[in-house]
Each structure stands twice: as C-alpha cells, then as structure tokens.
Amino acid sequence: MKSVDIVIIGSGLAALSLADRLSNDKNVIVLTKGKKYNSNSVRAQGGVAASMSEQDDWENHFRDTMVAGCNVNNHEAVELMVRQGPGFITKWIEEGLGFDRDRFGKILLGKEGAHGKRRILHAGGDATGNVVMEFLMNRLQGKVTIVESEMVLDLIVEEGNCCGVITSNDQNRISTFHANHVILATGGCGGLYEVTSNDETVTGDGIALAYRAGAKMVDLEFVQFHPTMLNTTSDISHGLISEAVRGEGAILITEKGKRVMKDIHPLEDLAPRDIVARVIQSEINNGNKVYLDISMIDNFETKFPTITSICQHATIDVKAKLLPVAPGAHFLMGGIKTNLSGLTTVKGLYAIGEVACTGVHGANRLASNSLLEGIVFSNMLANYLLNLKEETTLPLVSLRATGSVRFKVDQLPTKAEIRRLMTAYVGIERTEQGLVHAKQWIEQFELNSNQKLDITKISKQDVEKINMLTTCKLIIKSALERTESRGAHYRNDFPVADNEWINKQIIRQRSIMRDKQKVKTEVVK
Ligand code: SIN
C-alpha cells in the first residue's frame, strides 16, 4: 500500500493544473488508466474562451454562456468562471504559455458558435489543447509522479470518508493508494457513443466510481453533440472539425448546395451547438450528405494544421474545400454534483473538469468554455486544499473496495453493443419509448438486487464495461425524468422549453454581430 496526501485520477487539464498548484506543498500522485496524453484536453482544437479584448467584458461572456446553457446554469458558477478566467490565463501567458499572436505580437482572438464577441485564444492554430498540456507537463516534470496504465477499479470509503483507491495495472497487479483527498478528473463519457470527439479512454469511469461510492449526480441527461465531426463512410471517429472553422466563415451545405442553417436560427451557422447538431442530423436522416464549405478561408492548412492532418489521415483532400461532417458525442454538461470548490457529497472525494457538475454549463456548454472551466475550478479546489488546517491522516480500517458490482460479469455486452444502444436511443433526439427500451436492455445484464460481487476479482476490461453500463443507466434515468426539451436534451415527445429571456438575448447578440461583420480579427494587447 502507498500513502500520499492527494490522489488525482485523470491526466487532463483540470488534473494537471491542480497538481501544478499543489505540488510544492503536498505529496500528490496522478493516476491515469491510459498514457498521460490520453485526455480530451490534449485534443481541444478551438481554444480557451476569455473576455480579454477591450471590446469585451465578463458580462458579455456571462450572457453568452447563459444563453447557450438555456438559462439553467448556476449563475454563481458562471460569474466566477468568466470573471476569474482572464486572470489565470494572463498569469500563464506571463509564465510562457504561447497563444497565437499577430505580426505585432498581439494575441489573436477567434470566434465560435454562440459567442457574441471574438474571445477565443488559440495556440498552434487549432492545437490549443496540445500546446496547453505540453506547457503543464513541462511544469510538472520532476515534481509530480504521473502513473500511467493504472486503472482505478474502485474508491475506498470508510465511515463516510473517501480515503483511497484500489487500482490495477497493465500486468493486472492490484494496488492500494491511501490518501486524505481523492480527486476525480476523469473527463466525461463520449466513449458511450459510436461517433465521438473524445479520447478512446473516456468511458464514464469517474461517474461510475463516484456513484458506487454514494456521491450525488446531477444533470446527466445533458450530453452535448458537436455538430461537425469529420464524417466518412467508415465507422471510425476520425476527429473534430473545430467550430473555429465556422468562426472564420465556413458554412454548412448539403450536397445540393442548400445552406442548412439558413432561416433556422438568427446566428445561422454559429447557432448554439445543440441546434446545429440536430439540423445536421435531420438532414442526414433524410438521406442528405452535409458538408462544411471552407472555400472562403484563405490559407486553411496554415490556420488549421490539426484539422488538415485529421483530413489527410481520413484521405479527405482539404483542397476540394468541402469537408463531410456529422455530429458526434462531445461533452457531458452534467456529472458528479460539486460545490464551487469541487467538494462532492462524499467527504474526502472531489471532482473537477468535465466529470464534475457545478452547473456552470447549464443544458449546453458554450464553445471553448471547457478548458476555462478546468483552469478556474482546479484553482478553486487548490485554494480549498491548501487552506485546510493541518490534517491528521485518517486511520484505515479495512481497505476494501466500496462498490458492490451489480452486473452479471459473465454475460456483459460488448462495448460496440452499448454504443449502438446509446446512439440509437439516448443520442441527439430521444423519446420516452426509446429511453425505456434502452433502460430495459441494460437491466437484462443486472444481478438480482441482493447479489454482490467483489470488483477486485473482475478484469479491467469488464470493470470498464460495467462503468459504461452504470453511466448509461444514470444518463437514461435522468433523460426519462426531464420531461421537456432543453439544450442538449431533446425529447421528440416534448416541446422545447420556452424561454423569453433567451430569445431576447439572441436578438441582442445578432445586432452586435451585424455591427461587427466587417471585423475579421480582433486582437488584445
Ligand atoms: C471546437 O473546437 O469546436 C471544440 C471546442 C469546444 O468544444 O469548446
């Protein structure tokens, strides 16, 4: 058994940013089930949203975040994020983080869906996540141990306190890590769907671990589908075509040249993601192909090197100026319920980043607010942990895994079957009938309620499937409970929740955009 102050599970931006803040004062270990670069943060193309230009302020960013989130966001969390974000970013810039600049050295700001202003900082063109993560990895060098290929099977909770984790490595060796604080930063659940922008390791593990430990979940029905994943005839998820491409003027058309977002929403191709994703999906369901027309973007390959390389891998020629697209699972707005400092409802257990739900994203996340969330809320948790009074190490009683597994381990479905189910019945559009079918399908793999299995006796591959099934079940339950259509949760059998406030804000946003139409690129000092 190893003993540390703090165990962080996951190696994305929220995890490493927290480790960075704690590393001088605490004994921290980072555990990741894949390699350290396996995270959604590394894949982030668009960038980081922050009101850093003179034409912008936190209130504008606040309003855009609320409109995209359908006004069900936690106001306090949004205000905290958009007010504190620019300060943290400025600090990182001063410490050497290289965002893209114009030839006069001013930081370039891009535009993405549902933003009324240009406020997206980006790096390496469309390699923002990669650049930010490299910056963080370098800072942690020699200060924090990142253990790769160490999958957390379960959390240890004794007398109501989370005090460690049980893991299994590549050789299936079981280990125990004892810690006063356990942080879940495992990302969302894109891997529950057939097409996703997420890293292959992101399969809802954090949600399932927290659930087995007794933590409360919230808003799990809100799963965001990114409108523009590169779409080819193969089943493989090739990767994302960033919204920044539409921010630079690209438009969505069918193979017959019809503009798919015209007259659908005042912001047209830059409407909130849930709306654009549904429109594209409905064109596809009607037998049409949808393309991003990039013919108006000069120097596409230089501006978007990552996307160019994704296209090359998929043998799509960007010179043809038409990129085939379809929606794919992208981001989980709901998650483990936390307060603004990352505390869950289980003592000693914390959550940050996509796996957590402070309510900051409401029903639909605004583009490029996820890296910002990771930066701001990891700092909130760091402040909390660093200000705690001197702690006494909790005594360990039994060191047993918390969770009892309630699935038939010898009869689990394949991952592909789970993904097919979620895509068909719990995807972009849902109905009660479909959700009930999905619920019943999962129930066939469950044990009778009084039967329990020891998780340490189950292979990692099966634990991953059990985590997927657990997370699916929770999403389906929430989706059945929300009997309305709102943001990313669209029920064919219920109308879209009316919201006068949102409509007014969209009209306001449209007039701001019209005023700015001629401005191609804004810069900050
Ligand atoms: C994108 O680049 O379109 C994705 C950015 C995000 O999800 O915030």
Coordinates of C-alpha atoms in Angstrom, one line a residue, residues 15-433:
A15 CA -6.0 17.3 -13.2
L16 CA -2.6 18.7 -14.2
S17 CA -3.5 22.3 -13.4
L18 CA -4.5 21.1 -9.8
A19 CA -1.3 19.0 -9.5
D20 CA 0.7 22.0 -10.5
R21 CA -0.8 24.3 -7.8
L22 CA -0.4 21.6 -5.1
S23 CA 3.0 20.2 -6.0
N24 CA 5.1 22.4 -3.7
D25 CA 3.1 21.8 -0.6
K26 CA 1.5 18.4 -0.9
N27 CA 2.5 14.9 -1.8
V28 CA 0.5 14.3 -4.9
I29 CA 0.2 11.4 -7.3
V30 CA -1.6 11.4 -10.6
L31 CA -3.1 8.0 -11.8
T32 CA -4.3 7.5 -15.4
K33 CA -5.7 4.4 -17.0
G34 CA -4.1 5.1 -20.3
K35 CA -1.0 7.1 -21.2
K36 CA -0.6 10.6 -19.8
Y37 CA -1.5 12.2 -23.1
N38 CA -4.8 10.3 -23.3
S39 CA -7.2 13.0 -22.5
N40 CA -9.8 15.2 -24.2
S41 CA -7.8 18.3 -23.2
V42 CA -5.0 17.3 -25.5
R43 CA -7.5 17.1 -28.3
A44 CA -9.0 20.5 -27.8
Q45 CA -8.8 22.4 -31.0
G46 CA -10.8 25.7 -30.7
G47 CA -9.2 27.2 -27.6
V48 CA -10.0 28.9 -24.4
A49 CA -12.8 31.5 -24.2
A50 CA -12.0 34.6 -22.1
S51 CA -13.1 38.2 -22.3
M52 CA -9.7 39.7 -22.9
S53 CA -10.3 42.3 -25.6
E54 CA -11.2 46.0 -25.0
Q55 CA -14.4 45.4 -26.9
D56 CA -15.5 42.7 -24.4
D57 CA -16.2 42.2 -20.7
W58 CA -17.1 39.4 -18.3
E59 CA -20.8 40.4 -18.5
N60 CA -20.9 39.7 -22.3
H61 CA -19.2 36.3 -21.7
F62 CA -21.6 35.6 -18.8
R63 CA -24.6 36.3 -21.0
D64 CA -23.4 34.2 -23.9
T65 CA -22.7 31.3 -21.5
M66 CA -26.2 31.6 -20.1
V67 CA -27.9 31.7 -23.5
A68 CA -26.1 28.6 -24.7
G69 CA -26.9 26.9 -21.4
C70 CA -30.6 27.7 -21.8
N71 CA -30.5 29.8 -18.6
V72 CA -30.5 26.8 -16.3
N73 CA -26.8 27.3 -15.4
N74 CA -25.7 28.0 -11.9
H75 CA -25.3 31.8 -12.1
E76 CA -22.7 31.9 -9.3
A77 CA -20.5 29.3 -11.1
V78 CA -20.7 31.2 -14.4
E79 CA -19.9 34.5 -12.9
L80 CA -16.9 33.0 -11.0
M81 CA -15.6 31.4 -14.2
V82 CA -15.9 34.3 -16.6
R83 CA -14.6 36.8 -14.0
Q84 CA -11.6 34.8 -12.8
G85 CA -10.7 33.1 -16.1
P86 CA -8.8 36.1 -17.7
G87 CA -6.6 36.5 -14.6
F88 CA -5.4 32.9 -14.7
I89 CA -4.9 33.0 -18.4
T90 CA -2.9 36.2 -18.2
K91 CA -0.7 34.5 -15.5
W92 CA 0.0 31.5 -17.7
I93 CA 0.8 33.8 -20.6
E94 CA 3.3 35.7 -18.4
E95 CA 4.8 32.3 -17.4
G96 CA 5.4 31.4 -21.0
L97 CA 2.2 29.8 -22.4
G98 CA 2.3 30.7 -26.1
F99 CA -1.0 31.6 -27.5
D100 CA -1.1 32.6 -31.2
R101 CA -0.3 36.3 -31.9
D102 CA -0.4 38.6 -34.9
R103 CA 2.7 40.0 -36.5
F104 CA 2.7 42.9 -34.0
G105 CA 2.8 40.4 -31.1
K106 CA -0.9 40.9 -30.1
I107 CA -2.9 37.8 -29.1
L108 CA -5.3 36.8 -31.8
L109 CA -8.9 36.1 -30.8
G110 CA -11.1 33.7 -32.7
K111 CA -14.9 33.3 -32.8
E112 CA -17.0 30.2 -32.2
G113 CA -20.7 29.3 -32.0
A114 CA -23.0 31.4 -29.8
H115 CA -20.3 33.9 -28.8
G116 CA -21.3 37.5 -29.4
K117 CA -17.6 38.6 -29.5
R118 CA -14.3 37.3 -30.7
R119 CA -12.8 35.9 -27.5
I120 CA -11.2 32.5 -28.2
L121 CA -7.5 32.4 -27.5
H122 CA -5.9 29.6 -29.5
A123 CA -2.4 28.1 -29.9
G124 CA -0.7 26.3 -32.7
G125 CA -3.6 27.3 -34.9
D126 CA -6.0 24.6 -33.9
A127 CA -3.7 22.7 -31.5
T128 CA -4.6 24.7 -28.4
G129 CA -5.2 21.7 -26.0
N130 CA -1.9 20.1 -27.1
V131 CA 0.1 23.3 -26.5
V132 CA -1.5 24.0 -23.1
M133 CA -1.0 20.4 -21.9
E134 CA 2.7 20.4 -23.1
F135 CA 3.1 23.6 -21.0
L136 CA 1.6 21.9 -17.9
M137 CA 3.5 18.6 -18.4
N138 CA 6.8 20.6 -18.5
R139 CA 6.0 22.4 -15.3
L140 CA 5.3 19.1 -13.5
Q141 CA 8.5 17.5 -14.7
G142 CA 10.3 16.1 -11.6
K143 CA 7.6 17.5 -9.2
V144 CA 4.7 15.1 -9.6
T145 CA 4.6 11.4 -10.4
I146 CA 2.1 10.5 -13.1
V147 CA 1.5 6.8 -13.1
E148 CA 0.3 5.5 -16.5
S149 CA -1.8 2.4 -17.2
E150 CA -3.0 2.3 -13.6
M151 CA -6.8 2.0 -13.7
V152 CA -8.8 2.8 -10.6
L153 CA -11.2 -0.1 -10.0
D154 CA -12.9 1.5 -7.1
L155 CA -12.8 4.1 -4.4
I156 CA -12.3 3.2 -0.7
V157 CA -14.8 4.8 1.6
E158 CA -14.6 4.1 5.3
E159 CA -17.1 5.6 7.8
G160 CA -18.3 8.1 5.2
N161 CA -14.8 9.3 4.2
C162 CA -13.2 8.6 0.9
C163 CA -9.7 7.7 1.9
G164 CA -8.1 6.0 -1.1
V165 CA -8.4 3.9 -4.3
I166 CA -7.8 0.4 -5.5
T167 CA -6.1 0.1 -8.8
S168 CA -5.0 -2.5 -11.4
N169 CA -2.0 -2.0 -13.7
D170 CA -1.0 -3.5 -17.1
Q171 CA 0.0 -6.7 -15.5
N172 CA -3.3 -6.8 -13.6
R173 CA -1.4 -6.2 -10.3
I174 CA -3.8 -4.8 -7.7
S175 CA -2.5 -1.9 -5.6
T176 CA -4.0 0.3 -2.9
F177 CA -3.3 4.0 -2.6
H178 CA -4.2 5.6 0.7
A179 CA -4.9 9.4 0.6
N180 CA -6.7 12.0 2.6
H181 CA -8.2 13.5 -0.5
V182 CA -9.2 11.8 -3.7
I183 CA -9.9 13.9 -6.8
L184 CA -11.8 12.7 -9.8
A185 CA -10.8 14.4 -13.0
T186 CA -11.6 11.6 -15.4
G187 CA -13.4 13.6 -18.2
G188 CA -16.9 12.8 -19.5
C189 CA -18.5 9.9 -21.4
G190 CA -18.0 10.4 -25.2
G191 CA -17.0 6.7 -25.4
L192 CA -20.6 5.6 -24.7
Y193 CA -21.5 6.6 -28.3
E194 CA -20.5 5.3 -31.7
V195 CA -19.1 8.6 -33.0
T196 CA -17.2 10.8 -30.6
S197 CA -14.6 13.5 -30.4
N198 CA -13.3 12.1 -27.1
D199 CA -10.2 10.2 -26.4
E200 CA -10.7 6.4 -26.6
T201 CA -10.2 6.1 -22.8
V202 CA -13.1 8.4 -21.9
T203 CA -15.8 5.9 -20.9
G204 CA -17.7 7.4 -17.9
D205 CA -15.4 5.8 -15.3
G206 CA -15.5 8.8 -12.9
I207 CA -19.3 8.9 -12.9
A208 CA -19.5 5.2 -12.1
L209 CA -16.7 5.3 -9.4
A210 CA -18.4 8.2 -7.6
Y211 CA -21.8 6.6 -7.9
R212 CA -20.6 3.4 -6.3
A213 CA -19.1 5.5 -3.5
G214 CA -22.5 7.1 -2.9
A215 CA -21.9 10.6 -4.4
K216 CA -24.8 12.6 -5.9
M217 CA -25.1 13.1 -9.6
V218 CA -26.8 16.0 -11.4
D219 CA -28.0 16.9 -14.9
L220 CA -26.7 13.7 -16.6
E221 CA -29.3 14.0 -19.4
F222 CA -27.3 16.9 -20.9
V223 CA -24.9 15.3 -23.3
Q224 CA -23.6 17.6 -26.0
F225 CA -23.1 16.5 -29.6
H226 CA -20.6 18.5 -31.5
P227 CA -22.1 19.3 -34.9
T228 CA -19.0 18.8 -37.0
M229 CA -17.1 15.6 -36.7
L230 CA -15.3 14.6 -39.9
N231 CA -17.6 12.0 -41.4
T232 CA -16.5 9.3 -43.9
T233 CA -18.2 6.1 -44.9
S234 CA -16.1 4.2 -42.3
D235 CA -17.4 3.6 -38.8
I236 CA -14.3 5.2 -37.2
S237 CA -14.4 8.6 -35.4
H238 CA -11.8 10.5 -37.4
G239 CA -11.8 13.7 -35.3
L240 CA -13.3 17.1 -34.9
I241 CA -13.6 19.9 -37.3
S242 CA -13.5 22.8 -34.9
E243 CA -16.2 25.4 -34.7
A244 CA -13.4 27.9 -35.2
V245 CA -13.7 26.9 -38.9
R246 CA -17.2 28.3 -39.0
G247 CA -16.0 31.2 -36.9
E248 CA -13.7 32.0 -39.9
G249 CA -16.7 32.0 -42.2
A250 CA -17.2 28.3 -43.3
I251 CA -20.8 27.4 -43.9
L252 CA -22.8 24.2 -43.8
I253 CA -24.4 22.9 -47.0
T254 CA -25.9 19.8 -48.4
E255 CA -24.5 18.0 -51.5
K256 CA -27.1 20.0 -53.5
G257 CA -25.7 23.3 -52.1
K258 CA -28.6 24.1 -49.8
R259 CA -27.4 26.2 -46.8
V260 CA -28.6 24.1 -43.9
M261 CA -28.7 26.7 -41.2
K262 CA -30.3 29.5 -43.2
D263 CA -33.6 30.7 -41.7
I264 CA -33.2 28.2 -38.8
H265 CA -31.6 30.5 -36.2
P266 CA -30.6 34.1 -36.1
L267 CA -26.9 33.1 -35.7
E268 CA -27.1 30.7 -38.6
D269 CA -24.0 28.5 -38.8
L270 CA -22.8 29.8 -35.5
A271 CA -26.0 29.0 -33.6
P272 CA -25.6 27.0 -30.3
R273 CA -24.3 23.5 -30.9
D274 CA -27.4 21.6 -29.9
I275 CA -29.4 23.3 -32.6
V276 CA -26.8 22.9 -35.3
A277 CA -26.2 19.3 -34.4
R278 CA -30.0 18.5 -34.6
V279 CA -30.3 20.2 -38.0
I280 CA -27.4 18.3 -39.5
Q281 CA -28.6 15.0 -38.1
S282 CA -32.1 15.6 -39.5
E283 CA -30.5 16.3 -43.0
I284 CA -28.6 13.0 -42.7
N285 CA -31.7 11.1 -41.5
N286 CA -33.4 12.4 -44.7
G287 CA -30.7 10.9 -46.8
N288 CA -28.7 14.0 -47.5
K289 CA -25.0 14.5 -47.0
V290 CA -23.8 17.6 -45.1
Y291 CA -20.5 19.4 -45.9
L292 CA -18.6 22.3 -44.4
D293 CA -17.8 24.6 -47.3
I294 CA -14.4 26.1 -46.5
S295 CA -13.8 27.8 -49.8
M296 CA -13.8 31.3 -48.3
I297 CA -11.0 30.6 -45.8
D298 CA -7.6 31.6 -47.1
N299 CA -4.6 29.5 -46.0
F300 CA -6.7 26.8 -44.4
E301 CA -3.8 24.4 -44.0
T302 CA -1.8 27.0 -42.1
K303 CA -4.6 28.2 -39.9
F304 CA -5.9 24.7 -39.1
P305 CA -2.9 22.3 -39.3
T306 CA -4.5 19.7 -36.9
I307 CA -7.7 19.5 -38.9
T308 CA -5.7 19.3 -42.1
S309 CA -3.8 16.4 -40.7
I310 CA -7.1 14.7 -39.5
C311 CA -8.4 15.1 -43.0
Q312 CA -5.2 13.6 -44.6
H313 CA -5.5 10.6 -42.3
A314 CA -9.0 10.1 -43.5
T315 CA -8.0 10.6 -47.1
I316 CA -10.2 13.8 -47.4
D317 CA -8.5 16.4 -49.5
V318 CA -8.9 19.9 -47.9
K319 CA -8.1 21.4 -51.3
A320 CA -11.5 20.2 -52.5
K321 CA -12.9 22.8 -50.0
L322 CA -15.7 20.5 -48.9
L323 CA -15.4 18.6 -45.7
P324 CA -18.1 15.9 -45.0
V325 CA -19.4 16.3 -41.4
A326 CA -21.8 14.7 -39.0
P327 CA -22.4 15.2 -35.2
G328 CA -20.6 13.2 -32.6
A329 CA -20.8 12.9 -28.8
H330 CA -18.5 15.7 -27.4
F331 CA -19.2 16.9 -23.8
L332 CA -21.1 16.0 -20.7
M333 CA -22.6 19.1 -19.0
G334 CA -23.9 17.1 -16.0
G335 CA -21.9 15.0 -13.7
I336 CA -20.9 14.5 -10.1
K337 CA -22.6 17.2 -8.1
T338 CA -20.0 19.6 -6.6
N339 CA -19.9 23.0 -4.9
L340 CA -17.7 25.7 -6.4
S341 CA -14.6 24.3 -4.7
G342 CA -15.1 20.8 -6.1
L343 CA -16.4 19.1 -3.0
T344 CA -18.8 16.2 -3.7
T345 CA -21.4 14.9 -1.3
V346 CA -18.9 12.3 -0.1
K347 CA -16.3 13.6 2.4
G348 CA -12.7 13.4 1.1
L349 CA -13.9 13.0 -2.5
Y350 CA -13.7 15.9 -5.0
A351 CA -14.4 16.3 -8.7
I352 CA -13.2 18.9 -11.3
G353 CA -13.3 19.3 -15.0
E354 CA -15.9 17.6 -17.2
V355 CA -16.7 14.8 -14.7
A356 CA -17.9 17.4 -12.2
C357 CA -21.1 19.4 -12.4
T358 CA -21.0 22.8 -10.7
G359 CA -23.9 23.8 -13.1
V360 CA -21.6 26.2 -14.9
H361 CA -22.6 24.9 -18.4
G362 CA -26.4 24.6 -17.8
A363 CA -28.1 22.5 -20.5
N364 CA -25.5 23.1 -23.2
R365 CA -21.8 24.2 -23.0
L366 CA -20.7 27.3 -24.8
A367 CA -17.8 26.7 -27.1
S368 CA -14.3 26.8 -25.6
N369 CA -15.6 27.2 -22.0
S370 CA -14.3 23.7 -21.1
L371 CA -10.6 24.5 -20.8
L372 CA -11.6 27.6 -19.0
E373 CA -13.7 25.6 -16.5
G374 CA -10.7 23.3 -16.0
I375 CA -8.4 26.2 -15.2
V376 CA -10.8 28.1 -12.9
F377 CA -12.3 25.2 -10.9
S378 CA -9.0 23.4 -10.4
N379 CA -7.7 26.6 -8.8
M380 CA -10.7 26.8 -6.6
L381 CA -10.1 23.3 -5.3
A382 CA -6.3 24.0 -4.9
N383 CA -7.2 27.0 -2.8
Y384 CA -9.5 24.9 -0.7
L385 CA -7.0 22.1 -0.1
L386 CA -4.1 24.5 0.5
N387 CA -6.0 26.4 3.2
L388 CA -7.1 23.3 5.1
K389 CA -5.9 23.2 8.7
E390 CA -3.1 20.6 9.4
E391 CA -4.7 17.3 8.8
T392 CA -4.3 14.0 10.7
T393 CA -4.0 11.1 8.4
L394 CA -7.2 9.1 8.6
P395 CA -6.8 5.6 10.1
L396 CA -7.5 2.8 7.7
V397 CA -9.8 0.0 8.9
S398 CA -10.3 -2.5 6.2
L399 CA -9.0 -1.1 2.9
R400 CA -11.8 -2.8 0.9
A401 CA -13.3 -1.6 -2.3
T402 CA -16.5 0.4 -1.7
G403 CA -18.7 -0.5 -4.5
S404 CA -20.6 -3.6 -5.0
V405 CA -21.0 -4.6 -8.6
R406 CA -24.5 -5.3 -9.6
F407 CA -23.9 -6.6 -13.2
K408 CA -23.6 -10.2 -14.5
V409 CA -19.9 -10.3 -15.2
D410 CA -20.1 -13.4 -17.3
Q411 CA -22.8 -12.0 -19.6
L412 CA -21.7 -8.4 -20.3
P413 CA -22.5 -7.0 -23.7
T414 CA -19.7 -5.7 -26.0
K415 CA -18.7 -2.1 -26.0
A416 CA -20.0 -1.8 -29.6
E417 CA -23.4 -3.0 -28.5
I418 CA -23.5 -0.5 -25.7
R419 CA -22.5 2.3 -28.1
R420 CA -25.1 1.2 -30.6
L421 CA -27.8 1.3 -28.0
M422 CA -26.9 4.8 -26.7
T423 CA -26.5 6.3 -30.2
A424 CA -29.9 4.9 -31.3
Y425 CA -32.0 5.7 -28.2
V426 CA -30.1 8.2 -25.9
G427 CA -28.5 10.4 -28.6
I428 CA -29.3 13.7 -30.2
E429 CA -33.0 13.1 -30.1
R430 CA -34.9 11.0 -27.6
T431 CA -38.3 9.6 -26.9
E432 CA -39.9 8.0 -23.8
Q433 CA -40.3 4.7 -25.8

